[in-house]
PDB file of C-alpha atoms and ligand atoms in Angstrom:
ATOM      1  CA  UNK A1184      88.252  -2.408 113.589  1.00 45.00           C
ATOM      2  CA  UNK A1185      89.494   1.085 114.311  1.00 50.00           C
ATOM      3  CA  UNK A1186      92.990  -0.156 113.561  1.00 50.00           C
ATOM      4  CA  UNK A1187      91.960  -1.513 110.151  1.00 54.00           C
ATOM      5  CA  UNK A1188      90.300   1.733 109.208  1.00 50.00           C
ATOM      6  CA  UNK A1189      93.398   3.672 110.152  1.00 51.00           C
ATOM      7  CA  UNK A1190      95.583   1.389 108.080  1.00 52.00           C
ATOM      8  CA  UNK A1191      93.298   1.771 105.100  1.00 49.00           C
ATOM      9  CA  UNK A1192      93.284   5.523 105.454  1.00 51.00           C
ATOM     10  CA  UNK A1193      97.036   5.498 105.759  1.00 46.00           C
ATOM     11  CA  UNK A1194      97.618   3.422 102.645  1.00 49.00           C
ATOM     12  CA  UNK A1195      95.214   5.613 100.695  1.00 49.00           C
ATOM     13  CA  UNK A1196      97.202   8.612 101.875  1.00 46.00           C
ATOM     14  CA  UNK A1197     100.460   7.084 100.685  1.00 46.00           C
ATOM     15  CA  UNK A1198      98.977   6.099  97.357  1.00 46.00           C
ATOM     16  CA  UNK A1199      97.934   9.704  96.823  1.00 47.00           C
ATOM     17  CA  UNK A1200     101.255  11.201  97.831  1.00 46.00           C
ATOM     18  CA  UNK A1201     103.263   8.789  95.690  1.00 46.00           C
ATOM     19  CA  UNK A1202     101.031   9.630  92.761  1.00 47.00           C
ATOM     20  CA  UNK A1203     101.532  13.297  93.555  1.00 45.00           C
ATOM     21  CA  UNK A1204     105.299  12.953  93.331  1.00 48.00           C
ATOM     22  CA  UNK A1205     105.154  11.043  90.061  1.00 52.00           C
ATOM     23  CA  UNK A1206     103.054  13.745  88.427  1.00 60.00           C
ATOM     24  CA  UNK A1207     104.529  16.896  89.907  1.00 82.00           C
ATOM     25  CA  UNK A1208     102.569  19.995  89.014  1.00 94.00           C
ATOM     26  CA  UNK A1209     103.527  21.820  85.860  1.00 96.00           C
ATOM     27  CA  UNK A1210     105.470  25.036  86.314  1.00 97.00           C
ATOM     28  CA  UNK A1211     107.534  27.505  84.286  1.00 96.00           C
ATOM     29  CA  UNK A1212     110.650  25.408  84.767  1.00 97.00           C
ATOM     30  CA  UNK A1213     109.051  22.227  83.393  1.00 97.00           C
ATOM     31  CA  UNK A1214     107.483  24.241  80.578  1.00 98.00           C
ATOM     32  CA  UNK A1215     110.795  25.849  79.566  1.00 98.00           C
ATOM     33  CA  UNK A1216     111.649  25.648  75.881  1.00 98.00           C
ATOM     34  CA  UNK A1217     114.166  22.893  75.120  1.00 98.00           C
ATOM     35  CA  UNK A1218     113.807  22.699  71.348  1.00 98.00           C
ATOM     36  CA  UNK A1219     112.180  24.355  68.378  1.00 98.00           C
ATOM     37  CA  UNK A1220     110.828  23.062  65.101  1.00 97.00           C
ATOM     38  CA  UNK A1221     109.636  25.635  62.553  1.00 96.00           C
ATOM     39  CA  UNK A1222     108.324  28.085  65.144  1.00 96.00           C
ATOM     40  CA  UNK A1223     106.795  25.391  67.343  1.00 98.00           C
ATOM     41  CA  UNK A1224     108.343  24.879  70.769  1.00 98.00           C
ATOM     42  CA  UNK A1225     108.857  21.788  72.921  1.00 98.00           C
ATOM     43  CA  UNK A1226     109.901  21.195  76.525  1.00 98.00           C
ATOM     44  CA  UNK A1227     112.609  18.778  77.686  1.00 98.00           C
ATOM     45  CA  UNK A1228     110.092  15.886  77.619  1.00 97.00           C
ATOM     46  CA  UNK A1229     109.154  16.648  74.016  1.00 98.00           C
ATOM     47  CA  UNK A1230     105.716  18.036  74.876  1.00 98.00           C
ATOM     48  CA  UNK A1231     104.489  21.206  73.171  1.00 98.00           C
ATOM     49  CA  UNK A1232     105.131  24.402  75.073  1.00 98.00           C
ATOM     50  CA  UNK A1233     104.903  28.181  74.657  1.00 98.00           C
ATOM     51  CA  UNK A1234     107.523  30.804  74.075  1.00 98.00           C
ATOM     52  CA  UNK A1235     106.870  34.285  75.391  1.00 98.00           C
ATOM     53  CA  UNK A1236     109.537  36.937  75.085  1.00 96.00           C
ATOM     54  CA  UNK A1237     109.047  40.591  75.984  1.00 93.00           C
ATOM     55  CA  UNK A1238     105.297  40.177  75.615  1.00 91.00           C
ATOM     56  CA  UNK A1239     105.516  38.567  72.184  1.00 97.00           C
ATOM     57  CA  UNK A1240     103.924  35.109  72.106  1.00 98.00           C
ATOM     58  CA  UNK A1241     104.750  32.379  69.612  1.00 98.00           C
ATOM     59  CA  UNK A1242     102.167  31.798  66.900  1.00 98.00           C
ATOM     60  CA  UNK A1243     100.690  28.631  68.425  1.00 98.00           C
ATOM     61  CA  UNK A1244     100.033  30.301  71.773  1.00 98.00           C
ATOM     62  CA  UNK A1245      98.241  33.133  70.017  1.00 98.00           C
ATOM     63  CA  UNK A1246      96.266  30.712  67.867  1.00 98.00           C
ATOM     64  CA  UNK A1247      95.354  28.755  71.014  1.00 98.00           C
ATOM     65  CA  UNK A1248      94.088  31.944  72.639  1.00 98.00           C
ATOM     66  CA  UNK A1249      91.763  32.503  69.686  1.00 98.00           C
ATOM     67  CA  UNK A1250      90.565  28.887  69.448  1.00 98.00           C
ATOM     68  CA  UNK A1251      89.991  28.692  73.182  1.00 98.00           C
ATOM     69  CA  UNK A1252      87.865  31.815  73.057  1.00 98.00           C
ATOM     70  CA  UNK A1253      85.779  30.493  70.215  1.00 97.00           C
ATOM     71  CA  UNK A1254      85.131  26.938  71.482  1.00 98.00           C
ATOM     72  CA  UNK A1255      85.904  26.596  75.187  1.00 98.00           C
ATOM     73  CA  UNK A1256      85.331  29.872  77.018  1.00 98.00           C
ATOM     74  CA  UNK A1257      81.523  29.598  77.050  1.00 97.00           C
ATOM     75  CA  UNK A1258      81.895  26.904  79.697  1.00 96.00           C
ATOM     76  CA  UNK A1259      85.412  27.364  81.081  1.00 97.00           C
ATOM     77  CA  UNK A1260      85.257  31.152  81.304  1.00 98.00           C
ATOM     78  CA  UNK A1261      87.407  33.794  79.619  1.00 98.00           C
ATOM     79  CA  UNK A1262      91.172  33.213  79.978  1.00 98.00           C
ATOM     80  CA  UNK A1263      90.567  29.760  81.514  1.00 98.00           C
ATOM     81  CA  UNK A1264      89.274  31.316  84.738  1.00 98.00           C
ATOM     82  CA  UNK A1265      86.406  28.819  85.139  1.00 97.00           C
ATOM     83  CA  UNK A1266      82.682  29.168  85.707  1.00 96.00           C
ATOM     84  CA  UNK A1267      79.993  27.693  87.901  1.00 93.00           C
ATOM     85  CA  UNK A1268      79.568  25.026  85.210  1.00 92.00           C
ATOM     86  CA  UNK A1269      83.104  23.983  84.259  1.00 95.00           C
ATOM     87  CA  UNK A1270      86.496  23.864  86.011  1.00 95.00           C
ATOM     88  CA  UNK A1271      89.127  26.595  86.082  1.00 97.00           C
ATOM     89  CA  UNK A1272      91.566  25.326  83.496  1.00 98.00           C
ATOM     90  CA  UNK A1273      94.235  27.720  84.822  1.00 98.00           C
ATOM     91  CA  UNK A1274      94.253  25.356  87.820  1.00 97.00           C
ATOM     92  CA  UNK A1275      93.433  22.014  86.145  1.00 97.00           C
ATOM     93  CA  UNK A1276      96.236  22.330  83.626  1.00 98.00           C
ATOM     94  CA  UNK A1277      98.868  22.336  86.343  1.00 97.00           C
ATOM     95  CA  UNK A1278      98.053  18.673  86.939  1.00 96.00           C
ATOM     96  CA  UNK A1279      97.111  17.458  83.470  1.00 96.00           C
ATOM     97  CA  UNK A1280      99.873  16.119  81.290  1.00 96.00           C
ATOM     98  CA  UNK A1281      99.740  16.498  77.529  1.00 97.00           C
ATOM     99  CA  UNK A1282      98.304  13.047  76.617  1.00 97.00           C
ATOM    100  CA  UNK A1283      95.625  13.360  79.311  1.00 96.00           C
ATOM    101  CA  UNK A1284      94.619  16.789  78.043  1.00 98.00           C
ATOM    102  CA  UNK A1285      94.382  15.515  74.471  1.00 97.00           C
ATOM    103  CA  UNK A1286      92.245  12.529  75.411  1.00 96.00           C
ATOM    104  CA  UNK A1287      89.841  14.534  77.601  1.00 97.00           C
ATOM    105  CA  UNK A1288      89.241  17.079  74.848  1.00 98.00           C
ATOM    106  CA  UNK A1289      88.924  14.447  72.129  1.00 97.00           C
ATOM    107  CA  UNK A1290      86.672  12.075  74.064  1.00 96.00           C
ATOM    108  CA  UNK A1291      84.885  14.389  76.502  1.00 96.00           C
ATOM    109  CA  UNK A1292      83.966  13.594  80.088  1.00 91.00           C
ATOM    110  CA  UNK A1293      80.891  13.409  82.196  1.00 83.00           C
ATOM    111  CA  UNK A1294      80.795  14.031  85.900  1.00 73.00           C
ATOM    112  CA  UNK A1295      77.588  12.919  87.489  1.00 67.00           C
ATOM    113  CA  UNK A1296      77.443  13.747  91.161  1.00 70.00           C
ATOM    114  CA  UNK A1297      75.837  15.915  93.797  1.00 70.00           C
ATOM    115  CA  UNK A1298      72.571  15.931  91.879  1.00 72.00           C
ATOM    116  CA  UNK A1299      73.938  17.845  88.907  1.00 73.00           C
ATOM    117  CA  UNK A1300      75.381  16.599  85.681  1.00 81.00           C
ATOM    118  CA  UNK A1301      78.185  18.565  84.069  1.00 86.00           C
ATOM    119  CA  UNK A1302      79.251  17.428  80.642  1.00 92.00           C
ATOM    120  CA  UNK A1303      82.494  18.083  78.852  1.00 94.00           C
ATOM    121  CA  UNK A1304      81.635  17.525  75.172  1.00 96.00           C
ATOM    122  CA  UNK A1305      83.842  15.378  72.927  1.00 97.00           C
ATOM    123  CA  UNK A1306      85.627  17.448  70.297  1.00 97.00           C
ATOM    124  CA  UNK A1307      87.257  14.550  68.452  1.00 95.00           C
ATOM    125  CA  UNK A1308      85.237  15.203  65.309  1.00 95.00           C
ATOM    126  CA  UNK A1309      85.324  19.005  65.435  1.00 97.00           C
ATOM    127  CA  UNK A1310      88.090  20.184  63.144  1.00 97.00           C
ATOM    128  CA  UNK A1311      88.019  23.712  64.521  1.00 96.00           C
ATOM    129  CA  UNK A1312      89.247  22.183  67.739  1.00 98.00           C
ATOM    130  CA  UNK A1313      91.230  19.069  66.926  1.00 95.00           C
ATOM    131  CA  UNK A1314      93.308  20.691  64.194  1.00 97.00           C
ATOM    132  CA  UNK A1315      94.420  23.163  66.880  1.00 98.00           C
ATOM    133  CA  UNK A1316      94.700  20.958  69.972  1.00 98.00           C
ATOM    134  CA  UNK A1317      98.388  21.724  70.472  1.00 98.00           C
ATOM    135  CA  UNK A1318      97.664  25.437  70.099  1.00 98.00           C
ATOM    136  CA  UNK A1319      94.988  25.320  72.801  1.00 98.00           C
ATOM    137  CA  UNK A1320      97.272  23.187  74.963  1.00 98.00           C
ATOM    138  CA  UNK A1321     100.226  25.603  74.868  1.00 98.00           C
ATOM    139  CA  UNK A1322      97.970  28.603  75.444  1.00 98.00           C
ATOM    140  CA  UNK A1323      96.377  27.025  78.524  1.00 98.00           C
ATOM    141  CA  UNK A1324      99.743  25.790  79.705  1.00 98.00           C
ATOM    142  CA  UNK A1325     101.103  29.339  79.567  1.00 98.00           C
ATOM    143  CA  UNK A1326      98.081  30.585  81.505  1.00 98.00           C
ATOM    144  CA  UNK A1327      98.356  27.838  84.143  1.00 98.00           C
ATOM    145  CA  UNK A1328     102.060  28.309  84.934  1.00 98.00           C
ATOM    146  CA  UNK A1329     101.576  32.061  85.139  1.00 97.00           C
ATOM    147  CA  UNK A1330     103.528  32.984  81.996  1.00 97.00           C
ATOM    148  CA  UNK A1331     100.626  34.581  80.116  1.00 97.00           C
ATOM    149  CA  UNK A1332      98.479  37.318  81.659  1.00 96.00           C
ATOM    150  CA  UNK A1333      94.738  37.509  81.092  1.00 97.00           C
ATOM    151  CA  UNK A1334      93.462  38.914  77.813  1.00 97.00           C
ATOM    152  CA  UNK A1335      94.512  38.926  74.201  1.00 97.00           C
ATOM    153  CA  UNK A1336      98.286  38.640  73.755  1.00 97.00           C
ATOM    154  CA  UNK A1337      99.396  42.076  72.534  1.00 95.00           C
ATOM    155  CA  UNK A1338     102.124  40.829  70.176  1.00 98.00           C
ATOM    156  CA  UNK A1339     102.598  37.575  68.299  1.00 98.00           C
ATOM    157  CA  UNK A1340     105.175  35.892  66.093  1.00 98.00           C
ATOM    158  CA  UNK A1341     104.411  35.467  62.389  1.00 98.00           C
ATOM    159  CA  UNK A1342     102.538  32.343  61.380  1.00 98.00           C
ATOM    160  CA  UNK A1343     105.143  29.670  60.596  1.00 98.00           C
ATOM    161  CA  UNK A1344     105.079  27.886  57.247  1.00 97.00           C
ATOM    162  CA  UNK A1345     104.626  24.569  59.111  1.00 97.00           C
ATOM    163  CA  UNK A1346     101.429  25.888  60.731  1.00 98.00           C
ATOM    164  CA  UNK A1347      99.991  26.750  57.312  1.00 97.00           C
ATOM    165  CA  UNK A1348     100.835  23.309  55.955  1.00 97.00           C
ATOM    166  CA  UNK A1349      99.364  21.526  58.988  1.00 97.00           C
ATOM    167  CA  UNK A1350      96.215  23.642  58.861  1.00 96.00           C
ATOM    168  CA  UNK A1351      95.642  23.022  55.172  1.00 97.00           C
ATOM    169  CA  UNK A1352      96.026  19.258  55.478  1.00 96.00           C
ATOM    170  CA  UNK A1353      94.066  18.909  58.725  1.00 96.00           C
ATOM    171  CA  UNK A1354      91.171  21.184  57.786  1.00 94.00           C
ATOM    172  CA  UNK A1355      91.049  19.896  54.232  1.00 91.00           C
ATOM    173  CA  UNK A1356      91.518  16.194  54.980  1.00 67.00           C
TER     174      UNK A1356
HETATM  175  C1  HEC B2844      79.514  22.670  77.146  1.00 77.37           C
HETATM  176  C2  HEC B2844      80.489  23.124  78.106  1.00 77.37           C
HETATM  177  C3  HEC B2844      81.960  22.849  77.823  1.00 77.37           C
HETATM  178  C4  HEC B2844      82.699  23.219  76.719  1.00 77.37           C
HETATM  179  C5  HEC B2844      82.231  23.963  75.471  1.00 77.37           C
HETATM  180  C6  HEC B2844      84.058  22.784  76.982  1.00 77.37           C
HETATM  181  N1  HEC B2844      84.134  22.145  78.192  1.00 77.37           N
HETATM  182 FE1  HEC B2844      85.790  21.322  79.044  1.00 77.37          FE
HETATM  183  N2  HEC B2844      84.694  20.669  80.611  1.00 77.37           N
HETATM  184  C7  HEC B2844      83.359  20.953  80.814  1.00 77.37           C
HETATM  185  C8  HEC B2844      82.944  20.346  82.067  1.00 77.37           C
HETATM  186  C9  HEC B2844      81.568  20.418  82.688  1.00 77.37           C
HETATM  187  C10 HEC B2844      84.082  19.703  82.592  1.00 77.37           C
HETATM  188  C11 HEC B2844      84.167  18.886  83.882  1.00 77.37           C
HETATM  189  C12 HEC B2844      83.786  17.468  83.554  1.00 77.37           C
HETATM  190  C13 HEC B2844      84.027  16.544  84.703  1.00 77.37           C
HETATM  191  O1  HEC B2844      84.028  17.008  85.844  1.00 77.37           O
HETATM  192  O2  HEC B2844      84.239  15.353  84.467  1.00 77.37           O
HETATM  193  C14 HEC B2844      85.168  19.939  81.649  1.00 77.37           C
HETATM  194  C15 HEC B2844      86.442  19.445  81.826  1.00 77.37           C
HETATM  195  C16 HEC B2844      87.516  19.776  81.018  1.00 77.37           C
HETATM  196  C17 HEC B2844      88.878  19.390  81.266  1.00 77.37           C
HETATM  197  C18 HEC B2844      89.360  18.580  82.465  1.00 77.37           C
HETATM  198  C19 HEC B2844      89.532  19.544  83.595  1.00 77.37           C
HETATM  199  C20 HEC B2844      89.884  18.905  84.908  1.00 77.37           C
HETATM  200  O3  HEC B2844      89.863  19.635  85.925  1.00 77.37           O
HETATM  201  O4  HEC B2844      90.181  17.707  84.958  1.00 77.37           O
HETATM  202  C21 HEC B2844      89.640  19.921  80.265  1.00 77.37           C
HETATM  203  C22 HEC B2844      91.134  19.803  80.081  1.00 77.37           C
HETATM  204  C23 HEC B2844      88.736  20.636  79.395  1.00 77.37           C
HETATM  205  N3  HEC B2844      87.460  20.520  79.881  1.00 77.37           N
HETATM  206  C24 HEC B2844      89.139  21.322  78.274  1.00 77.37           C
HETATM  207  C25 HEC B2844      88.267  21.942  77.376  1.00 77.37           C
HETATM  208  C26 HEC B2844      88.686  22.573  76.144  1.00 77.37           C
HETATM  209  C27 HEC B2844      90.117  22.688  75.663  1.00 77.37           C
HETATM  210  C28 HEC B2844      87.557  23.028  75.527  1.00 77.37           C
HETATM  211  C29 HEC B2844      87.429  23.697  74.175  1.00 77.37           C
HETATM  212  C30 HEC B2844      87.963  22.973  73.053  1.00 77.37           C
HETATM  213  C31 HEC B2844      86.425  22.687  76.388  1.00 77.37           C
HETATM  214  N4  HEC B2844      86.896  22.030  77.495  1.00 77.37           N
HETATM  215  C32 HEC B2844      85.114  22.994  76.118  1.00 77.37           C
HETATM  216  C33 HEC B2844      82.527  21.667  79.989  1.00 77.37           C
HETATM  217  C34 HEC B2844      82.867  22.180  78.751  1.00 77.37           C
END
């Protein structure tokens, strides 16, 4: 019996560590800019990322800072630092890939346990959020890998034409 339990524990341990290797935590190296499209930046895997140079953030990172602080910070705390109600996104984001982030924010999540119920609302029909999901993603990504300090970014790039076009069609459509 004791042997079986040990084997179970062991296989669970291996399952976790293999998973851990497959989804290595995000860091500045993984988030490095590999390509650019009209002022929007992407990493080597093609996922959106930030560009911060001499304190100047790209437009999307700045926009994400603003959107985060209008729709997310009440629960997740200023600058993604967390609260007693909702997780520290500066930590969570290290282990959330882009598609997972998008689906959690669009569909929401409910964690019922320990006698308390904490609810992450679904934002899939809130244009003020879903039209800016990539913006919020790159902002939080920059916070999580340690590239962006706390607070409002002091300098930002001009708003790219592509951002204006996307905004008009997403908000209007
Ligand atoms: C009403 C409070 C509330 C608001 C507003 C809110 N969240 Fe959450 N969020 C939560 C809670 C609570 C959880 C944890 C849910 C769980 O444990 O399953 C969570 C979980 C998450 C997670 C998963 C974190 C993890 O550790 O796995 C992400 C990502 C997230 N929220 C992003 C956002 C973003 C982006 C916004 C703004 C667009 C936002 N949240 C707004 C309460 C909120």
